[in-house]
Short mmCIF file of C-alpha atoms in Angstrom, two decimals:
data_model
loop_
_atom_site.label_atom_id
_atom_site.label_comp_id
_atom_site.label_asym_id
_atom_site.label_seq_id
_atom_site.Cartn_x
_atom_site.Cartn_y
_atom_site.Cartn_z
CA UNK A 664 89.24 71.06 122.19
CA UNK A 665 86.20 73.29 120.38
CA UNK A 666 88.57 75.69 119.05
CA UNK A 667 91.22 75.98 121.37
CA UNK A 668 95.27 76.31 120.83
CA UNK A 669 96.34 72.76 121.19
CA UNK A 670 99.41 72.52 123.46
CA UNK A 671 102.92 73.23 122.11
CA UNK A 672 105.03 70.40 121.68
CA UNK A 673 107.18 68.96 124.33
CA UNK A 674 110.63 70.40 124.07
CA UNK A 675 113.66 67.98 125.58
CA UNK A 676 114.10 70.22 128.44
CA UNK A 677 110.49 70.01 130.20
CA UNK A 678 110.27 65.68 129.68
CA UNK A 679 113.98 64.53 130.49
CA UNK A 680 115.10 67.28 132.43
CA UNK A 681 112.44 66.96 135.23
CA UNK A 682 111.41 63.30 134.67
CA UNK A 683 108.44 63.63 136.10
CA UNK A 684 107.26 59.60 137.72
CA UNK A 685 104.16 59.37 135.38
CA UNK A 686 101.13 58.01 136.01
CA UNK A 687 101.57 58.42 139.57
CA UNK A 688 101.27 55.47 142.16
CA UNK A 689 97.68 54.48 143.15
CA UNK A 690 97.72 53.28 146.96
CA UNK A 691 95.10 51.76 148.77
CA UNK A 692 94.43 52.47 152.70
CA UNK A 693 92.61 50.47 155.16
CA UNK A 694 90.96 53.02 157.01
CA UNK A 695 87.60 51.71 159.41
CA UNK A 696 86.39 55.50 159.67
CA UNK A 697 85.48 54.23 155.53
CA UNK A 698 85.04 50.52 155.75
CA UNK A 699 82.74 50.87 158.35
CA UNK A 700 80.31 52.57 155.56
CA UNK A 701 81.49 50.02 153.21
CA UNK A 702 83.40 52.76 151.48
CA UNK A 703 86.96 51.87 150.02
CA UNK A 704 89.87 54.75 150.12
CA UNK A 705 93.06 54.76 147.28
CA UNK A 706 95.04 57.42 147.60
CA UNK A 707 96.32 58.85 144.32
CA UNK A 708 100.15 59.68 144.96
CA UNK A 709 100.38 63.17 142.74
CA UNK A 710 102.97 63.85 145.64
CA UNK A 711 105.44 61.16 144.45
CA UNK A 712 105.68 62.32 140.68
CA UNK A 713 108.42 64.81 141.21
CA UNK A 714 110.65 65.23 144.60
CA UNK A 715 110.77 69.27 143.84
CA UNK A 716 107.56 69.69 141.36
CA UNK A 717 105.30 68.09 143.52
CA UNK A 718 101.73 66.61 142.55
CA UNK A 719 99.47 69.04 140.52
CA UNK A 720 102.05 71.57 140.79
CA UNK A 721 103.86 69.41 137.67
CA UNK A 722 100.68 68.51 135.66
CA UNK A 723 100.46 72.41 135.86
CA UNK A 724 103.39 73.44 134.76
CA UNK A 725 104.70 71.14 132.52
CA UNK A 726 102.32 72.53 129.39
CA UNK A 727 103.73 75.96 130.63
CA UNK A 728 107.01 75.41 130.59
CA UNK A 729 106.62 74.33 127.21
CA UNK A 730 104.66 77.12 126.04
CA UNK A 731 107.16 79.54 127.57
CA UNK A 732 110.01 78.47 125.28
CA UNK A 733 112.72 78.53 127.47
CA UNK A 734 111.39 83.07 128.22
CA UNK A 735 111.55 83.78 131.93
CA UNK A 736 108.89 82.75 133.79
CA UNK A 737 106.47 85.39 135.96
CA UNK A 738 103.99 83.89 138.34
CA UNK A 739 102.28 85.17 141.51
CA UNK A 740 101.18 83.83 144.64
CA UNK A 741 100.93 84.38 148.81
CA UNK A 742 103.49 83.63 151.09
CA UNK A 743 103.02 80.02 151.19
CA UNK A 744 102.61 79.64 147.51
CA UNK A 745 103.07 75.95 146.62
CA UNK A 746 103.53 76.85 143.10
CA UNK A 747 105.58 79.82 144.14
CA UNK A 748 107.80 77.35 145.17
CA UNK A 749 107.20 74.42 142.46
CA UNK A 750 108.01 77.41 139.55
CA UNK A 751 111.16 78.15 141.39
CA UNK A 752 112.55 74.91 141.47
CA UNK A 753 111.30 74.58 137.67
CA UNK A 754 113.47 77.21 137.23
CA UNK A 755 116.19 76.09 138.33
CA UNK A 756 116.16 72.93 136.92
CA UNK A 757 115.79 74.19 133.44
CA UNK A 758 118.25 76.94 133.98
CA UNK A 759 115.00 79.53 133.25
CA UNK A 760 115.00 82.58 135.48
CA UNK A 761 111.68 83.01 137.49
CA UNK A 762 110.31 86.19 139.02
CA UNK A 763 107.65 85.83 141.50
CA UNK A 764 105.13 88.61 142.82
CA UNK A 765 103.97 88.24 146.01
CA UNK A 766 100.87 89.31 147.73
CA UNK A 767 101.63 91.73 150.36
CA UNK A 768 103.61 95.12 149.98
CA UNK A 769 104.18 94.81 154.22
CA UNK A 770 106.06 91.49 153.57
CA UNK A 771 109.32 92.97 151.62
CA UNK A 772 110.38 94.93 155.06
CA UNK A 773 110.29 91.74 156.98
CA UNK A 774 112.65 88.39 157.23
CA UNK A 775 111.76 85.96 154.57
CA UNK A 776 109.14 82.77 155.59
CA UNK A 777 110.67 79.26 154.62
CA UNK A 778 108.78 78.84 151.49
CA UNK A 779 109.89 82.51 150.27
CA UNK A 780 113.39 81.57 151.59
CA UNK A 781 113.16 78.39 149.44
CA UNK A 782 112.29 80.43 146.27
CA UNK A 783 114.82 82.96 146.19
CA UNK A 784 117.15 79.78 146.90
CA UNK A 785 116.07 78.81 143.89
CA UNK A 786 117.00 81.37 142.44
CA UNK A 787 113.57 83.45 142.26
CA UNK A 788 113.11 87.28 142.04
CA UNK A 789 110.70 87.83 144.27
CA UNK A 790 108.71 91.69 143.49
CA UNK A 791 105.88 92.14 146.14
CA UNK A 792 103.10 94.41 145.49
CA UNK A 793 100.39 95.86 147.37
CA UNK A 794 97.02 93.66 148.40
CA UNK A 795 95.27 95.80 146.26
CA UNK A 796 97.37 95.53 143.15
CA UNK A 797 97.17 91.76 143.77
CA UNK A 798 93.44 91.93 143.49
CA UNK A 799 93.64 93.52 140.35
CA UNK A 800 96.48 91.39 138.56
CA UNK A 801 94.38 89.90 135.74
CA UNK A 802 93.88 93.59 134.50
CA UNK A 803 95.91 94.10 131.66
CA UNK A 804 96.93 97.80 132.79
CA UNK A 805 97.42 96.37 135.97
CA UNK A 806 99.38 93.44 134.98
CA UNK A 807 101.40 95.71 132.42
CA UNK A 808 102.39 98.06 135.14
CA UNK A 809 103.75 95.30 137.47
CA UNK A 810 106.04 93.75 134.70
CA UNK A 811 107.89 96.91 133.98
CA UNK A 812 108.29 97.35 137.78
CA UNK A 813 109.55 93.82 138.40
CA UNK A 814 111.56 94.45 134.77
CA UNK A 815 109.83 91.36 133.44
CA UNK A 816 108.46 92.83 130.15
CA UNK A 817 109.77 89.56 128.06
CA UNK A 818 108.44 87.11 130.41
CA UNK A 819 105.88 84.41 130.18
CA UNK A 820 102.86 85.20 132.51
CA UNK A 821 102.26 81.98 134.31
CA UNK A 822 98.77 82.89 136.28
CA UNK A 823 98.27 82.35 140.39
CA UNK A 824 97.94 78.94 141.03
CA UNK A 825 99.22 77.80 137.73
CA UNK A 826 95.42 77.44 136.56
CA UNK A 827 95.25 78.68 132.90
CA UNK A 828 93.77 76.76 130.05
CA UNK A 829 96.94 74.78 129.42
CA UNK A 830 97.21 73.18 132.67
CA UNK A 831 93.31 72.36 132.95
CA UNK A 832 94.19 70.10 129.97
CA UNK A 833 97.61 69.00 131.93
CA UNK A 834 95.19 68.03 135.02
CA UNK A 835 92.63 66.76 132.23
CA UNK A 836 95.46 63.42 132.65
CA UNK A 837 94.72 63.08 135.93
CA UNK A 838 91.19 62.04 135.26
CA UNK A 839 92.34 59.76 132.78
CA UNK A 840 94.76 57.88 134.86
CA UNK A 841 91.57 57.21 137.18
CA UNK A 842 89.05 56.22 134.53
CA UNK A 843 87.80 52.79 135.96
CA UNK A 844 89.18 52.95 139.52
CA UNK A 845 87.39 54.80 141.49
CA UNK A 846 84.00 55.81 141.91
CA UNK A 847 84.03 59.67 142.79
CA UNK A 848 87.71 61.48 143.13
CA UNK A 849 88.67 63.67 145.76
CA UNK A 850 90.59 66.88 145.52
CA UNK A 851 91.36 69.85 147.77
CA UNK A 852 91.30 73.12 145.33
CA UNK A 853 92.70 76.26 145.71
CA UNK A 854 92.63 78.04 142.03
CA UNK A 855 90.55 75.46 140.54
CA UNK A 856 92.68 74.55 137.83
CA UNK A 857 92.85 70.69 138.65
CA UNK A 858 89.98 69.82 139.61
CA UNK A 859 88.59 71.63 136.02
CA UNK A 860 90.85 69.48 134.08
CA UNK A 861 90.17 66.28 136.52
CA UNK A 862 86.53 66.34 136.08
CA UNK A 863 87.16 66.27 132.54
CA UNK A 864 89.13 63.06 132.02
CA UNK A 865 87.09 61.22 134.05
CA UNK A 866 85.08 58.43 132.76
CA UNK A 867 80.97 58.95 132.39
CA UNK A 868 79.48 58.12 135.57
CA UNK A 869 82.00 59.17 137.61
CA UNK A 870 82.42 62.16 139.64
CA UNK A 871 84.76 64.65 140.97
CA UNK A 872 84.63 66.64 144.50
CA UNK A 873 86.54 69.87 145.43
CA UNK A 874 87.21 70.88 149.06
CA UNK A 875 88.27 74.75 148.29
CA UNK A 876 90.71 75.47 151.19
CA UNK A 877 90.30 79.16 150.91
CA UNK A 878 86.67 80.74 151.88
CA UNK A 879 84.65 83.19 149.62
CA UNK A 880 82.64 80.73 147.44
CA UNK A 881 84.19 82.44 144.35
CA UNK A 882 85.39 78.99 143.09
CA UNK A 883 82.54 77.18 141.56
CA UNK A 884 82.34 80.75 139.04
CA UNK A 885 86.29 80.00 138.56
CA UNK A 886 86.03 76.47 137.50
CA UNK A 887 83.25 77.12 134.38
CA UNK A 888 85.48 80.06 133.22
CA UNK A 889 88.18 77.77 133.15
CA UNK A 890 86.79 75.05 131.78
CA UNK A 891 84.97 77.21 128.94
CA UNK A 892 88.48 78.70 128.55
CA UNK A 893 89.92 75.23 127.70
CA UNK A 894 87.18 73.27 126.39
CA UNK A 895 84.57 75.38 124.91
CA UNK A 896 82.05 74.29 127.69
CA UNK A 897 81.43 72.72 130.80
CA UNK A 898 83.01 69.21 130.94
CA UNK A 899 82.58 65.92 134.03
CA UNK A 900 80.29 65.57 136.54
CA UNK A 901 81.94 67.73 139.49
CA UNK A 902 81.04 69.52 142.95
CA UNK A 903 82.14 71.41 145.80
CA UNK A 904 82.38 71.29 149.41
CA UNK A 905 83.11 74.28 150.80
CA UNK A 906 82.91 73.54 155.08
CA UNK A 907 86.78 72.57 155.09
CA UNK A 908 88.85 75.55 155.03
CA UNK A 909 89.14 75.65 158.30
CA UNK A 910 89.72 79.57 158.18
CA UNK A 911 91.03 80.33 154.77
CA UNK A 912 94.12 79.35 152.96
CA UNK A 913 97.39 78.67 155.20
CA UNK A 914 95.38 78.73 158.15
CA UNK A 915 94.89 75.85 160.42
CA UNK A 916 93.34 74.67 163.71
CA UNK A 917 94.53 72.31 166.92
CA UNK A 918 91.68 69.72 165.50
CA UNK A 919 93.08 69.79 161.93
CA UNK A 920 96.36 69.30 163.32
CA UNK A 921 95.29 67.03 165.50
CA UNK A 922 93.68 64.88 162.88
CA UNK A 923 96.30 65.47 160.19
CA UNK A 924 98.74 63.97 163.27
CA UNK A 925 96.16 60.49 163.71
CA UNK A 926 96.29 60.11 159.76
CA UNK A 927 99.94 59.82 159.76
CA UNK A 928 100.61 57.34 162.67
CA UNK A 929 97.35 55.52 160.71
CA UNK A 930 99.02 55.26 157.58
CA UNK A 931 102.55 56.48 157.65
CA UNK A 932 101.72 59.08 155.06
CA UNK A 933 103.08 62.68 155.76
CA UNK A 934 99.95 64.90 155.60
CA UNK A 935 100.94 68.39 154.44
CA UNK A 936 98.70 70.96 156.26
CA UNK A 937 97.39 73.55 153.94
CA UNK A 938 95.79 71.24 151.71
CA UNK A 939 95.76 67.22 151.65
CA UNK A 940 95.07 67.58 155.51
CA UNK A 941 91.83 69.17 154.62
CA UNK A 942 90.80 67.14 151.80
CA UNK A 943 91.15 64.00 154.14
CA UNK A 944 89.13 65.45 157.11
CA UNK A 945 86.33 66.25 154.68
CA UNK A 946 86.43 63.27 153.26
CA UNK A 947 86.40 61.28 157.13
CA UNK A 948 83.48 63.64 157.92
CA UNK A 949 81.32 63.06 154.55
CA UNK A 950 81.76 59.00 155.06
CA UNK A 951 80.64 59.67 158.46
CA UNK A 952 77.34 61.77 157.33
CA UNK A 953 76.60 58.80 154.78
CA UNK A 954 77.56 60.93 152.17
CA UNK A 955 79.22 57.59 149.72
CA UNK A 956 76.86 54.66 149.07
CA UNK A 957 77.99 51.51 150.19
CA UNK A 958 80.19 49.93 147.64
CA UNK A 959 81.64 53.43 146.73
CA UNK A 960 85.22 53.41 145.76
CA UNK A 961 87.11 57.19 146.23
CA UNK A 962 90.45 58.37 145.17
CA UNK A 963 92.09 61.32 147.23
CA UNK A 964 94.27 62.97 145.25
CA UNK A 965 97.48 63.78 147.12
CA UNK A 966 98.80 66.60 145.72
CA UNK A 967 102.02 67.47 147.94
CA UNK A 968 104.17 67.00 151.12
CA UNK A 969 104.70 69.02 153.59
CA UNK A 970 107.13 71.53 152.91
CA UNK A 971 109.61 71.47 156.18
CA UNK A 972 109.46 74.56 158.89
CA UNK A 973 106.26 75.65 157.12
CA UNK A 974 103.85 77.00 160.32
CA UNK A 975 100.44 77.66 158.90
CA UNK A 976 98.56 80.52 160.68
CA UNK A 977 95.59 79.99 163.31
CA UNK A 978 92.37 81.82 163.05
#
């Protein structure tokens, strides 16, 4: 670990209290959009390790929880926040209380969305703060100032995403459960976190890809910082494809839908929109460029469900 913390030990709460299903369920899928290329698809059910704590969201957490020693827990995130969500159900599983700040100042003066509405059901304090404040959250004066607003001086800061050194080790699992069954693994990325950790327990010769589903090509800077963070370097053989965000996080199109729509009458998987729906469409598009060799074996990494009443934004 080159220096780094190692991770606090497991307290009874965070491994009987959640019982997370561990290592996931690896699932293979007949698809001819692959065969055709002579590529083979598994699909990595991260989705199926906790009904509430779904996919990453747990190998992320879990090693927080932990290292928050039963403190509250303060996180941040957008209006659709996944892990929003996945820390407010942590919370109230563990009996923890959870305050969430939320990008967008505008957003307190209006009715809750269905993923807010499921967080403060949760029992979640949710403090939103100004877009630019947001920006600026990993400042320390910054992030000082919006604790004693949200009266959160004693908690434990659980970053955006859930992507801090701790849960790029979590995700570092994930690559381990895959050593020697596929040949390059497939993940959609939003913070980065995973798909840091990922790379890193994969076996040599294998690879990792990222389909960011935000735009800005900040995320390959992201992933060394993290990954120096946790391991004292870079770690796996990883890259990113950046033409699948289809308009930026929580945003969608007809074709996505469309296609998200065909994959589950295909395979009677539910394809949850703001992420797994664009990992598979890049994945269909690179098969069809010639991308894989023949003989090429991927694992898509499904990391969640979809979350019901959720209505991603169009461009």
């Amino acid at each position: 670990m080159t220096g780094q913390p190692s991770t606090p030990d497991p307290t009874p709460d965070a491994t009987t209290a959640l019982r997370p299903r561990l290592p996931s369920p690896l699932q293979e899928v007949v698809d001819d959009r692959f065969a055709r290329h002579g590529v083979r698809l598994l699909l990595k059910r991260d989705d199926l390790i906790h009904p509430q704590l779904i996919g990453n969201k747990w190998r992320k957490l879990a090693p927080n929880l932990r290292a928050a020693a039963g403190r509250p827990l303060l996180t941040f995130g957008g209006a659709y926040s996944n892990h929003l969500r996945a820390t407010a159900a942590a919370g109230r599983l563990l009996g923890l209380p959870t305050i969430g700040v939320v990008r967008g100042q505008e957003l307190a003066d209006r009715p809750l969305n269905p993923s807010l509405a499921r967080c403060t059901a949760d029992g979640m304090r949710l403090h939103f703060v100004d877009r630019s404040t947001y920006r600026h959250k990993t400042d320390p004066a910054t992030l000082a100032a919006v604790r004693r607003a949200a009266d959160a001086g004693d908690a434990y800061v659980v970053p955006e995403g859930g992507s801090n050194s701790l849960a790029v080790r979590g995700c570092e699992e994930l690559g381990a459960e895959l050593r020697g069954r596929a040949d390059v693994v497939a993940v959609a990325c939003g913070t980065g976190g995973t798909l840091a950790g990922l790379a890193a327990g994969l076996a040599p010769g294998r690879r990792a890809l990222g389909v960011p589903v935000l735009k800005g090509g900040f995320l390959e800077e992201e992933i060394r910082r993290l990954q120096h963070r946790a391991f004292g370097g870079p770690r796996g053989d990883w890259h990113l494809d950046d033409r699948f965000h289809f308009g930026g996080y929580a945003r969608t199109t007809p074709e996505l839908d469309a296609f998200a729509a065909d994959f589950e009458s295909r395979h009677a998987l539910p394809v949850e929109r703001l992420y797994v729906a664009k990992l598979l469409y890049g994945l269909v598009t690179l098969a069809s460029e010639g991308a894989f060799p023949r003989g090429t074996t991927i694992a898509a990494v499904i990391t969640g469900s979809p979350f019901p009443s959720e209505k991603p934004e169009l461009p």
